Amino acid sequence: MDRDVGLDAIRERKAPWDIVIIGGGATGLGTAVDAASRGYAVVLFEQADFAKGTSSRSTKLIHGGVRYLQQGNVSLVMEALSERGRLLQNAPHLVNDLAFIVPSYEWWESPFYGVGLKVYDLLAGKYGFGRSRHLSREKVIEEIPSIQTEGLRGGTRYSDGQFDDARLAISLARTAVEQGAVAVNYTGVVAILKDTQGVAQGVRVYDAETGAEMEVFAKVIVNATGPQADAVRHLDNPDLDAIVAPSQGVHIVLDRSFIPRESAIMVPHTDDGRVMFAIPWRDVAVVGTTDTLVDDVPLEPQSGSQEIDFILDTANRYLARPAARSDIKSVFAGIRPLVEGDDEVSTASLSRDHVILIDPNSAMMTVVGGKWTTYRKMAEDVVDQASVLAGLPQSSCVTASLRIHGYSEHADALGGLSFYGADAERVQALIDANAEWAAPIHADLAMTGAEVVWSCRYEMARTIDDVLARRSRSLLFDARAASEAAGTVGALMAIELRRDTSWIVDQIALFRELAESYIVS
């Protein structure tokens, strides 16, 4: 996956593309994989980095959604559970099953939640990860030694999926390219081009690295920009009403000692009507999330002090050793692109289903809503409609069984490089080839110099942020350590990308300013 090669292919193409996709998050990348695997000519533009926004800021769960079952949205739960199973089959190097414990402190909680989770098991059918079951008080403590034991009566255990969202996004980008698509980051769409009838026929694209612009023509345009969907719709028609109700979710990252075993805690009902998770993820514990209606949709949303306090207050009801602000290694926020609803309804009640809109004048397609778990089905629906709209030869979707780049049935045996899947041996070869690259970039981070080099050569990393926030998850694991590692990463990247000293200086400054917003004082 080479950015320069992709840009050359765009410039050299004379015929219109079948599909132009705007947005390099879960939905856009999934759509590129689906369309390219059907044989369509596809190009994807991402204004920043792949999964820079919402798609790298999830709770790291591939799940059916227990809360949606409580709301009565059985169809969404069933769809999500089947997609969860497919994703585990197609990307076992990035998705794994995880045990969740719902602790019970009242006599009625275990039977109540037990019944609901039995329904959850039933809906999963052949895609189930394991049956739920009641746990005694002693067994709950054994699986979660850090649990608050005062008043604990027992609990319910069930299984769901866990994944690395940004790593899955990069693997999807590589899969799309392998299927014949072109996907390029740091290329923002600045205008929608139209024919004399007002029908969208292309886009004007700005290359953030060179400042150059180019016009790219296509038979159909898909707006898959998530929280930014309305901004792109307004490029098409400034008078359109908003369809996105942006909701911010915040997570805090703690030391793994707060969740020392391989089971997670699920809090079924918080004060704001959500569920909350405290999950083991690699060498840390991730706790969240919140659900706060916001007006702005920046690429780097800021975590509010009240949101952080809410997470700590809720989590500390279930932790024997209370977590304090000083325990937080990193905090990150993401914005959900929920479909606009009644202003009097809380964001927790807004639909997580996806919606596809086709503008009656320009025929530009927009897809909003949905969640990571159902990205593949969303993409299938988009391409089904886009192919008809563009008059493309009809071709069936193949992604239900399409292996995602890096597929490996033996990922568990790859150790700390498991998320590279089938590429792990090549990454290890880079580590072995250069003693300087073999060293970690920081004493408190696992990433090696070789992985920085790999991310530049094969994963289209262009900035220090790309490497430390998404190619590795260093910024999320330990924001202070990531900030301190910026100089080492910048020096390695400059060699690979042929950048000068001023680029290194600027990149370090930009990243350290960014990292400050992930550090809780």
Short mmCIF file of C-alpha atoms in Angstrom, two decimals:
data_model
loop_
_atom_site.label_atom_id
_atom_site.label_comp_id
_atom_site.label_asym_id
_atom_site.label_seq_id
_atom_site.Cartn_x
_atom_site.Cartn_y
_atom_site.Cartn_z
CA MET A 1 0.00 0.00 0.00
CA ASP A 2 1.88 3.01 -1.34
CA ARG A 3 0.46 6.56 -1.38
CA ASP A 4 2.53 7.73 -4.35
CA VAL A 5 1.49 4.70 -6.39
CA GLY A 6 -2.14 5.41 -5.57
CA LEU A 7 -1.91 9.06 -6.59
CA ASP A 8 -0.20 8.10 -9.86
CA ALA A 9 -3.03 5.67 -10.63
CA ILE A 10 -5.59 8.42 -10.05
CA ARG A 11 -3.80 10.89 -12.32
CA GLU A 12 -3.25 8.35 -15.07
CA ARG A 13 -6.84 7.10 -15.27
CA LYS A 14 -8.74 8.60 -18.21
CA ALA A 15 -12.15 6.96 -17.76
CA PRO A 16 -14.49 7.83 -14.89
CA TRP A 17 -14.23 5.60 -11.85
CA ASP A 18 -17.23 3.44 -11.10
CA ILE A 19 -17.39 4.63 -7.48
CA VAL A 20 -15.72 7.46 -5.58
CA ILE A 21 -15.83 6.98 -1.81
CA ILE A 22 -15.31 9.93 0.52
CA GLY A 23 -14.14 8.86 3.98
CA GLY A 24 -11.56 6.37 5.19
CA GLY A 25 -13.19 5.09 8.34
CA ALA A 26 -14.96 1.78 8.92
CA THR A 27 -17.82 2.45 6.53
CA GLY A 28 -15.76 3.91 3.71
CA LEU A 29 -13.07 1.25 3.89
CA GLY A 30 -15.66 -1.52 4.11
CA THR A 31 -17.41 -0.09 1.06
CA ALA A 32 -14.12 0.02 -0.85
CA VAL A 33 -13.42 -3.64 -0.03
CA ASP A 34 -16.91 -4.70 -1.06
CA ALA A 35 -17.01 -2.72 -4.30
CA ALA A 36 -13.50 -3.66 -5.40
CA SER A 37 -14.08 -7.33 -4.64
CA ARG A 38 -17.08 -7.21 -6.99
CA GLY A 39 -14.81 -5.96 -9.76
CA TYR A 40 -15.78 -2.29 -9.73
CA ALA A 41 -13.26 0.51 -10.27
CA VAL A 42 -13.05 2.22 -6.88
CA VAL A 43 -11.12 5.15 -5.45
CA LEU A 44 -11.30 6.30 -1.81
CA PHE A 45 -10.24 9.67 -0.45
CA GLU A 46 -9.59 10.36 3.24
CA GLN A 47 -8.96 13.95 4.37
CA ALA A 48 -6.68 12.91 7.25
CA ASP A 49 -5.49 9.40 8.12
CA PHE A 50 -7.46 6.18 7.84
CA ALA A 51 -9.65 5.84 10.95
CA LYS A 52 -8.38 9.17 12.28
CA GLY A 53 -11.83 9.96 13.66
CA THR A 54 -14.55 7.81 15.19
CA SER A 55 -13.28 4.51 13.80
CA SER A 56 -10.17 4.46 16.01
CA ARG A 57 -11.96 5.62 19.18
CA SER A 58 -14.37 2.80 19.99
CA THR A 59 -14.64 0.68 23.14
CA LYS A 60 -12.69 -2.00 21.20
CA LEU A 61 -15.68 -4.34 21.17
CA ILE A 62 -17.27 -6.34 18.37
CA HIS A 63 -20.63 -7.08 19.93
CA GLY A 64 -24.32 -7.52 19.33
CA GLY A 65 -25.22 -4.83 21.81
CA VAL A 66 -26.91 -6.01 25.00
CA ARG A 67 -28.39 -2.54 25.48
CA TYR A 68 -30.09 -2.66 22.07
CA LEU A 69 -31.78 -5.86 23.21
CA GLN A 70 -33.08 -4.00 26.27
CA GLN A 71 -34.47 -1.35 23.89
CA GLY A 72 -36.27 -4.02 21.87
CA ASN A 73 -34.17 -3.57 18.70
CA VAL A 74 -33.95 -7.30 18.08
CA SER A 75 -33.21 -6.97 14.35
CA LEU A 76 -30.11 -4.86 15.00
CA VAL A 77 -28.91 -7.30 17.66
CA MET A 78 -29.38 -10.27 15.36
CA GLU A 79 -27.57 -8.56 12.51
CA ALA A 80 -24.72 -7.49 14.77
CA LEU A 81 -24.33 -10.95 16.28
CA SER A 82 -24.10 -12.60 12.87
CA GLU A 83 -21.60 -9.98 11.69
CA ARG A 84 -19.60 -10.51 14.88
CA GLY A 85 -19.24 -14.16 13.98
CA ARG A 86 -18.23 -13.42 10.39
CA LEU A 87 -15.59 -10.95 11.51
CA LEU A 88 -14.05 -13.47 13.88
CA GLN A 89 -13.87 -15.92 10.99
CA ASN A 90 -12.41 -13.42 8.50
CA ALA A 91 -9.95 -11.62 10.78
CA PRO A 92 -8.92 -13.95 13.64
CA HIS A 93 -5.66 -12.01 14.03
CA LEU A 94 -7.60 -8.91 15.05
CA VAL A 95 -10.74 -10.25 16.74
CA ASN A 96 -10.98 -12.52 19.77
CA ASP A 97 -13.67 -13.61 22.19
CA LEU A 98 -13.75 -12.00 25.61
CA ALA A 99 -15.58 -13.03 28.78
CA PHE A 100 -17.78 -10.39 30.44
CA ILE A 101 -19.01 -10.49 34.01
CA VAL A 102 -22.19 -8.67 35.03
CA PRO A 103 -21.79 -8.44 38.84
CA SER A 104 -24.89 -8.70 41.02
CA TYR A 105 -25.30 -6.71 44.23
CA GLU A 106 -29.09 -7.17 44.56
CA TRP A 107 -30.91 -10.50 44.83
CA TRP A 108 -32.89 -9.97 41.62
CA GLU A 109 -30.01 -8.94 39.34
CA SER A 110 -28.57 -12.35 38.45
CA PRO A 111 -31.88 -13.93 37.37
CA PHE A 112 -32.95 -10.74 35.59
CA TYR A 113 -29.76 -10.32 33.57
CA GLY A 114 -29.40 -14.07 33.17
CA VAL A 115 -32.70 -14.28 31.28
CA GLY A 116 -31.74 -11.41 28.98
CA LEU A 117 -28.37 -12.94 28.19
CA LYS A 118 -29.98 -16.31 27.43
CA VAL A 119 -31.99 -14.49 24.76
CA TYR A 120 -28.72 -12.94 23.55
CA ASP A 121 -27.25 -16.46 23.24
CA LEU A 122 -30.32 -17.64 21.35
CA LEU A 123 -30.19 -14.78 18.85
CA ALA A 124 -26.50 -15.45 18.15
CA GLY A 125 -27.32 -18.95 16.92
CA LYS A 126 -24.44 -20.60 15.08
CA TYR A 127 -22.37 -17.42 15.51
CA GLY A 128 -22.37 -17.66 19.30
CA PHE A 129 -19.12 -17.20 21.23
CA GLY A 130 -20.19 -19.35 24.16
CA ARG A 131 -23.17 -19.76 26.45
CA SER A 132 -23.87 -17.37 29.31
CA ARG A 133 -24.05 -18.78 32.82
CA HIS A 134 -24.56 -17.79 36.44
CA LEU A 135 -21.47 -17.36 38.64
CA SER A 136 -21.24 -17.66 42.39
CA ARG A 137 -19.76 -14.84 44.45
CA GLU A 138 -16.50 -16.79 44.82
CA LYS A 139 -16.25 -17.43 41.09
CA VAL A 140 -16.79 -13.75 40.27
CA ILE A 141 -13.95 -12.81 42.64
CA GLU A 142 -11.74 -15.48 41.08
CA GLU A 143 -12.30 -14.12 37.56
CA ILE A 144 -12.12 -10.44 38.60
CA PRO A 145 -9.92 -10.15 41.71
CA SER A 146 -10.21 -6.36 41.60
CA ILE A 147 -14.03 -6.39 41.97
CA GLN A 148 -15.73 -4.59 44.85
CA THR A 149 -16.70 -7.47 47.16
CA GLU A 150 -18.87 -5.61 49.66
CA GLY A 151 -22.46 -6.63 48.97
CA LEU A 152 -21.46 -8.84 46.03
CA ARG A 153 -23.89 -11.75 45.57
CA GLY A 154 -22.64 -13.32 42.35
CA GLY A 155 -22.83 -12.51 38.69
CA THR A 156 -23.58 -13.57 35.14
CA ARG A 157 -20.90 -14.47 32.60
CA TYR A 158 -21.30 -14.10 28.84
CA SER A 159 -19.00 -13.82 25.83
CA ASP A 160 -18.59 -11.15 23.19
CA GLY A 161 -15.88 -9.99 20.80
CA GLN A 162 -12.90 -7.68 21.23
CA PHE A 163 -10.75 -6.10 18.53
CA ASP A 164 -8.27 -3.37 17.67
CA ASP A 165 -10.29 -0.85 15.67
CA ALA A 166 -7.50 1.16 14.05
CA ARG A 167 -5.54 -1.98 13.14
CA LEU A 168 -8.66 -3.44 11.52
CA ALA A 169 -9.07 -0.22 9.53
CA ILE A 170 -5.50 -0.46 8.22
CA SER A 171 -6.05 -4.12 7.33
CA LEU A 172 -9.24 -3.18 5.47
CA ALA A 173 -7.37 -0.49 3.54
CA ARG A 174 -4.77 -3.06 2.52
CA THR A 175 -7.50 -5.55 1.61
CA ALA A 176 -9.21 -2.95 -0.58
CA VAL A 177 -5.96 -2.23 -2.41
CA GLU A 178 -5.31 -5.95 -2.86
CA GLN A 179 -8.78 -6.25 -4.42
CA GLY A 180 -7.94 -3.50 -6.91
CA ALA A 181 -9.14 -0.31 -5.22
CA VAL A 182 -7.09 2.85 -4.78
CA ALA A 183 -7.17 4.32 -1.26
CA VAL A 184 -5.26 7.49 -0.39
CA ASN A 185 -5.03 9.37 2.89
CA TYR A 186 -4.49 13.12 3.37
CA THR A 187 -6.64 13.90 0.33
CA GLY A 188 -9.65 16.01 1.23
CA VAL A 189 -12.67 16.50 -1.01
CA VAL A 190 -13.28 20.23 -1.33
CA ALA A 191 -16.03 20.31 -3.97
CA ILE A 192 -18.63 18.13 -5.66
CA LEU A 193 -18.49 18.39 -9.45
CA LYS A 194 -21.79 18.33 -11.37
CA ASP A 195 -22.97 18.04 -14.93
CA THR A 196 -25.35 20.50 -16.62
CA GLN A 197 -28.33 18.73 -15.02
CA GLY A 198 -26.93 19.13 -11.52
CA VAL A 199 -26.05 15.46 -11.14
CA ALA A 200 -22.85 14.71 -9.21
CA GLN A 201 -20.20 13.44 -11.58
CA GLY A 202 -16.99 13.82 -9.59
CA VAL A 203 -15.03 15.53 -6.86
CA ARG A 204 -12.27 18.09 -6.53
CA VAL A 205 -9.58 16.76 -4.21
CA TYR A 206 -6.91 18.62 -2.25
CA ASP A 207 -3.60 16.88 -1.56
CA ALA A 208 -2.65 17.99 1.95
CA GLU A 209 1.01 17.11 1.40
CA THR A 210 1.63 19.08 -1.82
CA GLY A 211 -1.21 21.59 -1.86
CA ALA A 212 -2.16 20.45 -5.37
CA GLU A 213 -5.75 19.90 -6.45
CA MET A 214 -7.16 17.45 -8.96
CA GLU A 215 -10.55 16.61 -10.42
CA VAL A 216 -11.68 13.00 -10.28
CA PHE A 217 -14.78 11.81 -12.13
CA ALA A 218 -17.04 8.89 -11.26
CA LYS A 219 -20.39 7.29 -12.04
CA VAL A 220 -21.52 7.53 -8.43
CA ILE A 221 -20.22 9.27 -5.29
CA VAL A 222 -20.58 7.77 -1.81
CA ASN A 223 -20.31 10.04 1.23
CA ALA A 224 -19.12 7.78 4.06
CA THR A 225 -17.63 10.40 6.35
CA GLY A 226 -19.44 9.55 9.58
CA PRO A 227 -19.76 12.60 11.84
CA GLN A 228 -18.57 14.79 8.93
CA ALA A 229 -21.39 13.58 6.66
CA ASP A 230 -23.35 16.82 6.86
CA ALA A 231 -20.27 18.88 5.96
CA VAL A 232 -19.88 16.86 2.75
CA ARG A 233 -23.62 17.05 2.04
CA HIS A 234 -23.35 20.83 2.31
CA LEU A 235 -20.66 20.81 -0.37
CA ASP A 236 -23.37 19.32 -2.56
CA ASN A 237 -26.19 21.55 -1.31
CA PRO A 238 -25.62 24.18 1.42
CA ASP A 239 -29.35 24.35 2.20
CA LEU A 240 -29.81 20.75 3.34
CA ASP A 241 -30.97 20.06 6.90
CA ALA A 242 -28.60 18.14 9.16
CA ILE A 243 -29.13 14.39 9.48
CA VAL A 244 -26.37 13.62 12.00
CA ALA A 245 -26.87 13.98 15.77
CA PRO A 246 -23.25 13.83 16.97
CA SER A 247 -22.76 12.17 20.34
CA GLN A 248 -19.42 12.12 22.14
CA GLY A 249 -18.13 9.08 23.95
CA VAL A 250 -15.11 9.26 26.28
CA HIS A 251 -12.89 6.42 27.53
CA ILE A 252 -10.15 6.39 30.13
CA VAL A 253 -7.18 4.03 30.10
CA LEU A 254 -5.84 2.60 33.36
CA ASP A 255 -3.06 0.26 34.36
CA ARG A 256 -3.85 -3.39 33.72
CA SER A 257 -3.81 -4.07 37.48
CA PHE A 258 -7.34 -2.63 37.65
CA ILE A 259 -8.56 -5.54 35.46
CA PRO A 260 -5.81 -8.12 36.07
CA ARG A 261 -7.38 -11.24 34.54
CA GLU A 262 -8.87 -11.95 31.11
CA SER A 263 -12.48 -11.11 32.03
CA ALA A 264 -14.18 -7.73 31.66
CA ILE A 265 -16.78 -6.00 33.81
CA MET A 266 -20.07 -4.93 32.23
CA VAL A 267 -22.15 -2.40 34.17
CA PRO A 268 -25.68 -2.88 32.77
CA HIS A 269 -27.18 0.48 33.73
CA THR A 270 -25.34 3.72 34.46
CA ASP A 271 -26.89 6.93 35.73
CA ASP A 272 -27.32 8.19 32.15
CA GLY A 273 -28.98 5.01 30.92
CA ARG A 274 -25.98 3.47 29.15
CA VAL A 275 -23.98 0.36 29.79
CA MET A 276 -20.35 0.79 30.84
CA PHE A 277 -17.42 -1.54 30.33
CA ALA A 278 -14.11 -2.03 32.10
CA ILE A 279 -12.13 -4.30 29.81
CA PRO A 280 -8.64 -5.77 29.64
CA TRP A 281 -7.03 -4.70 26.35
CA ARG A 282 -3.43 -5.67 25.66
CA ASP A 283 -1.43 -4.32 28.64
CA VAL A 284 -4.02 -1.78 29.84
CA ALA A 285 -7.61 -1.53 31.06
CA VAL A 286 -10.10 0.56 29.06
CA VAL A 287 -13.12 2.00 30.86
CA GLY A 288 -16.08 3.77 29.26
CA THR A 289 -18.04 5.19 27.71
CA THR A 290 -20.17 8.34 27.99
CA ASP A 291 -22.91 9.59 25.68
CA THR A 292 -23.05 13.38 25.39
CA LEU A 293 -24.77 15.38 22.65
CA VAL A 294 -22.31 17.83 21.07
CA ASP A 295 -22.54 20.57 18.46
CA ASP A 296 -19.09 20.39 16.89
CA VAL A 297 -17.42 17.45 15.17
CA PRO A 298 -13.66 18.13 15.21
CA LEU A 299 -11.17 15.48 14.15
CA GLU A 300 -9.72 15.64 17.68
CA PRO A 301 -12.64 15.90 20.12
CA GLN A 302 -11.73 16.91 23.64
CA SER A 303 -12.63 14.88 26.71
CA GLY A 304 -14.57 16.93 29.23
CA SER A 305 -13.68 16.96 32.91
CA GLN A 306 -17.25 16.01 33.85
CA GLU A 307 -17.13 13.02 31.49
CA ILE A 308 -13.91 11.79 33.07
CA ASP A 309 -15.35 12.19 36.56
CA PHE A 310 -18.51 10.33 35.51
CA ILE A 311 -16.48 7.35 34.30
CA LEU A 312 -14.36 7.29 37.45
CA ASP A 313 -17.37 7.61 39.76
CA THR A 314 -19.22 4.79 37.98
CA ALA A 315 -16.23 2.47 37.73
CA ASN A 316 -15.26 2.98 41.36
CA ARG A 317 -18.59 1.53 42.51
CA TYR A 318 -17.33 -1.80 41.14
CA LEU A 319 -13.58 -1.65 41.85
CA ALA A 320 -12.11 -2.68 45.19
CA ARG A 321 -9.24 -0.23 44.66
CA PRO A 322 -10.71 3.08 43.51
CA ALA A 323 -9.10 4.68 40.47
CA ALA A 324 -8.07 8.33 40.66
CA ARG A 325 -7.21 10.88 38.00
CA SER A 326 -3.54 10.23 38.70
CA ASP A 327 -4.06 6.60 37.60
CA ILE A 328 -5.24 7.56 34.11
CA LYS A 329 -2.61 6.76 31.49
CA SER A 330 -4.59 8.26 28.62
CA VAL A 331 -8.06 9.56 27.83
CA PHE A 332 -9.63 9.58 24.38
CA ALA A 333 -12.91 10.78 22.90
CA GLY A 334 -14.83 9.85 19.79
CA ILE A 335 -17.97 11.13 18.11
CA ARG A 336 -20.77 8.79 17.07
CA PRO A 337 -22.62 9.73 13.86
CA LEU A 338 -26.10 8.94 15.17
CA VAL A 339 -29.08 9.55 12.92
CA GLU A 340 -30.94 12.74 13.84
CA GLY A 341 -34.03 12.16 16.00
CA ASP A 342 -36.38 13.98 18.33
CA ASP A 343 -34.58 16.71 20.27
CA GLU A 344 -36.33 15.54 23.43
CA VAL A 345 -34.90 12.04 23.15
CA SER A 346 -31.56 11.24 24.78
CA THR A 347 -28.65 10.21 22.57
CA ALA A 348 -28.63 6.82 24.30
CA SER A 349 -32.02 6.18 22.68
CA LEU A 350 -31.15 7.29 19.15
CA SER A 351 -30.86 4.64 16.48
CA ARG A 352 -27.58 2.80 15.91
CA ASP A 353 -28.97 1.46 12.61
CA HIS A 354 -27.46 2.79 9.42
CA VAL A 355 -29.34 4.93 6.93
CA ILE A 356 -28.58 5.38 3.23
CA LEU A 357 -29.77 8.57 1.54
CA ILE A 358 -29.68 9.39 -2.17
CA ASP A 359 -30.02 13.09 -2.97
CA PRO A 360 -32.95 13.50 -5.40
CA ASN A 361 -31.14 16.23 -7.34
CA SER A 362 -27.44 15.33 -7.39
CA ALA A 363 -27.82 11.56 -6.82
CA MET A 364 -24.92 11.64 -4.33
CA MET A 365 -25.23 8.83 -1.79
CA THR A 366 -24.72 9.35 1.94
CA VAL A 367 -24.51 6.60 4.54
CA VAL A 368 -24.71 7.46 8.24
CA GLY A 369 -25.22 5.66 11.53
CA GLY A 370 -24.26 2.07 12.19
CA LYS A 371 -21.37 0.72 14.21
CA TRP A 372 -18.07 -1.09 13.71
CA THR A 373 -19.63 -4.51 14.22
CA THR A 374 -21.96 -4.09 11.25
CA TYR A 375 -19.56 -2.26 8.91
CA ARG A 376 -19.53 -5.16 6.40
CA LYS A 377 -23.31 -5.33 6.10
CA MET A 378 -23.49 -1.54 5.79
CA ALA A 379 -20.98 -1.70 2.97
CA GLU A 380 -22.93 -4.45 1.22
CA ASP A 381 -26.11 -2.36 1.34
CA VAL A 382 -24.27 0.71 0.03
CA VAL A 383 -22.68 -1.10 -2.91
CA ASP A 384 -25.94 -2.86 -3.78
CA GLN A 385 -27.61 0.53 -4.18
CA ALA A 386 -24.61 2.32 -5.69
CA SER A 387 -24.23 -0.27 -8.43
CA VAL A 388 -27.87 0.17 -9.48
CA LEU A 389 -27.66 3.96 -9.29
CA ALA A 390 -24.52 3.99 -11.46
CA GLY A 391 -25.81 1.40 -13.91
CA LEU A 392 -22.92 -0.95 -13.19
CA PRO A 393 -22.96 -4.64 -14.16
CA GLN A 394 -24.60 -6.50 -11.30
CA SER A 395 -22.27 -8.60 -9.18
CA SER A 396 -22.91 -10.41 -5.91
CA CYS A 397 -21.27 -9.46 -2.61
CA VAL A 398 -18.46 -11.81 -1.56
CA THR A 399 -17.28 -10.20 1.68
CA ALA A 400 -19.20 -12.51 4.03
CA SER A 401 -16.35 -14.99 3.62
CA LEU A 402 -13.56 -12.73 2.31
CA ARG A 403 -10.44 -13.01 4.44
CA ILE A 404 -9.10 -9.67 5.62
CA HIS A 405 -5.44 -8.80 5.05
CA GLY A 406 -3.19 -10.51 7.58
CA TYR A 407 -5.56 -13.44 8.10
CA SER A 408 -3.89 -16.05 10.26
CA GLU A 409 -5.40 -18.99 12.09
CA HIS A 410 -2.38 -19.04 14.41
CA ALA A 411 -2.30 -15.40 15.52
CA ASP A 412 -2.09 -16.39 19.19
CA ALA A 413 1.32 -17.95 18.53
CA LEU A 414 2.71 -14.67 17.19
CA GLY A 415 3.08 -13.02 20.60
CA GLY A 416 3.34 -9.25 20.67
CA LEU A 417 3.13 -9.04 16.89
CA SER A 418 -0.14 -10.98 16.66
CA PHE A 419 -2.14 -8.04 15.27
CA TYR A 420 0.04 -8.15 12.14
CA GLY A 421 -1.24 -11.64 11.47
CA ALA A 422 0.42 -13.19 8.43
CA ASP A 423 2.74 -10.16 8.19
CA ALA A 424 4.28 -10.87 11.60
CA GLU A 425 7.17 -12.88 10.16
CA ARG A 426 8.11 -10.03 7.82
CA VAL A 427 7.93 -7.52 10.68
CA GLN A 428 10.12 -9.81 12.78
CA ALA A 429 12.59 -10.01 9.89
CA LEU A 430 12.89 -6.21 9.98
CA ILE A 431 13.49 -6.36 13.72
CA ASP A 432 16.20 -8.98 13.23
CA ALA A 433 17.83 -7.12 10.34
CA ASN A 434 18.79 -4.01 12.29
CA ALA A 435 19.83 -3.96 15.94
CA GLU A 436 18.85 -0.30 16.30
CA TRP A 437 15.36 -1.00 14.98
CA ALA A 438 14.93 -3.90 17.41
CA ALA A 439 14.83 -1.61 20.45
CA PRO A 440 11.50 -0.26 21.74
CA ILE A 441 10.89 3.39 20.90
CA HIS A 442 10.39 4.04 24.65
CA ALA A 443 10.98 2.04 27.81
CA ASP A 444 7.24 2.07 28.60
CA LEU A 445 6.03 1.19 25.09
CA ALA A 446 6.16 -2.10 23.20
CA MET A 447 6.52 -0.67 19.69
CA THR A 448 9.94 -1.13 18.09
CA GLY A 449 11.76 1.01 15.59
CA ALA A 450 11.25 -1.70 12.99
CA GLU A 451 7.50 -1.29 13.33
CA VAL A 452 7.83 2.44 12.66
CA VAL A 453 9.71 1.58 9.47
CA TRP A 454 7.11 -1.04 8.54
CA SER A 455 4.24 1.40 9.01
CA CYS A 456 5.88 3.88 6.64
CA ARG A 457 6.78 1.33 3.98
CA TYR A 458 3.61 -0.77 3.92
CA GLU A 459 0.83 0.97 5.87
CA MET A 460 0.86 4.51 4.46
CA ALA A 461 1.83 6.21 7.74
CA ARG A 462 2.66 9.84 6.99
CA THR A 463 2.87 11.55 10.39
CA ILE A 464 4.04 10.80 13.91
CA ASP A 465 0.38 10.81 14.91
CA ASP A 466 -0.36 8.07 12.35
CA VAL A 467 2.33 5.85 13.87
CA LEU A 468 1.75 6.45 17.58
CA ALA A 469 -2.05 6.73 17.57
CA ARG A 470 -3.18 4.20 14.94
CA ARG A 471 -0.43 1.98 13.44
CA SER A 472 0.46 1.32 17.07
CA ARG A 473 -1.84 2.35 19.89
CA SER A 474 0.93 3.94 21.93
CA LEU A 475 -0.90 7.24 22.42
CA LEU A 476 -3.83 5.36 23.96
CA PHE A 477 -1.68 3.04 26.06
CA ASP A 478 0.42 5.79 27.64
CA ALA A 479 0.09 9.37 26.40
CA ARG A 480 3.11 10.69 28.29
CA ALA A 481 5.40 7.93 27.03
CA ALA A 482 4.12 8.44 23.48
CA SER A 483 4.90 12.15 23.72
CA GLU A 484 8.42 11.37 24.88
CA ALA A 485 8.89 8.89 22.02
CA ALA A 486 7.95 11.41 19.33
CA GLY A 487 11.57 12.39 18.61
CA THR A 488 12.68 8.81 18.03
CA VAL A 489 9.70 8.09 15.79
CA GLY A 490 10.13 11.32 13.83
CA ALA A 491 13.79 10.60 13.10
CA LEU A 492 12.99 7.11 11.78
CA MET A 493 10.09 8.37 9.68
CA ALA A 494 12.13 11.18 8.16
CA ILE A 495 14.56 8.66 6.69
CA GLU A 496 11.80 6.50 5.25
CA LEU A 497 9.72 9.40 3.90
CA ARG A 498 12.72 11.50 2.81
CA ARG A 499 11.84 14.42 5.06
CA ASP A 500 14.21 17.10 6.35
CA THR A 501 15.04 18.28 9.86
CA SER A 502 12.40 21.02 9.83
CA TRP A 503 9.74 18.38 9.16
CA ILE A 504 10.90 16.43 12.21
CA VAL A 505 10.78 19.52 14.40
CA ASP A 506 7.30 20.47 13.20
CA GLN A 507 5.98 16.93 13.59
CA ILE A 508 7.30 16.58 17.13
CA ALA A 509 5.69 19.88 18.12
CA LEU A 510 2.35 18.94 16.55
CA PHE A 511 2.26 15.54 18.15
CA ARG A 512 3.24 16.71 21.62
CA GLU A 513 0.52 19.36 21.48
CA LEU A 514 -1.93 16.63 20.51
CA ALA A 515 -0.72 14.27 23.25
CA GLU A 516 -1.42 16.91 25.88
CA SER A 517 -5.15 16.49 25.24
CA TYR A 518 -4.82 12.77 26.07
CA ILE A 519 -3.11 13.45 29.40
CA VAL A 520 -5.28 14.03 32.47
CA SER A 521 -3.89 16.47 35.00
#
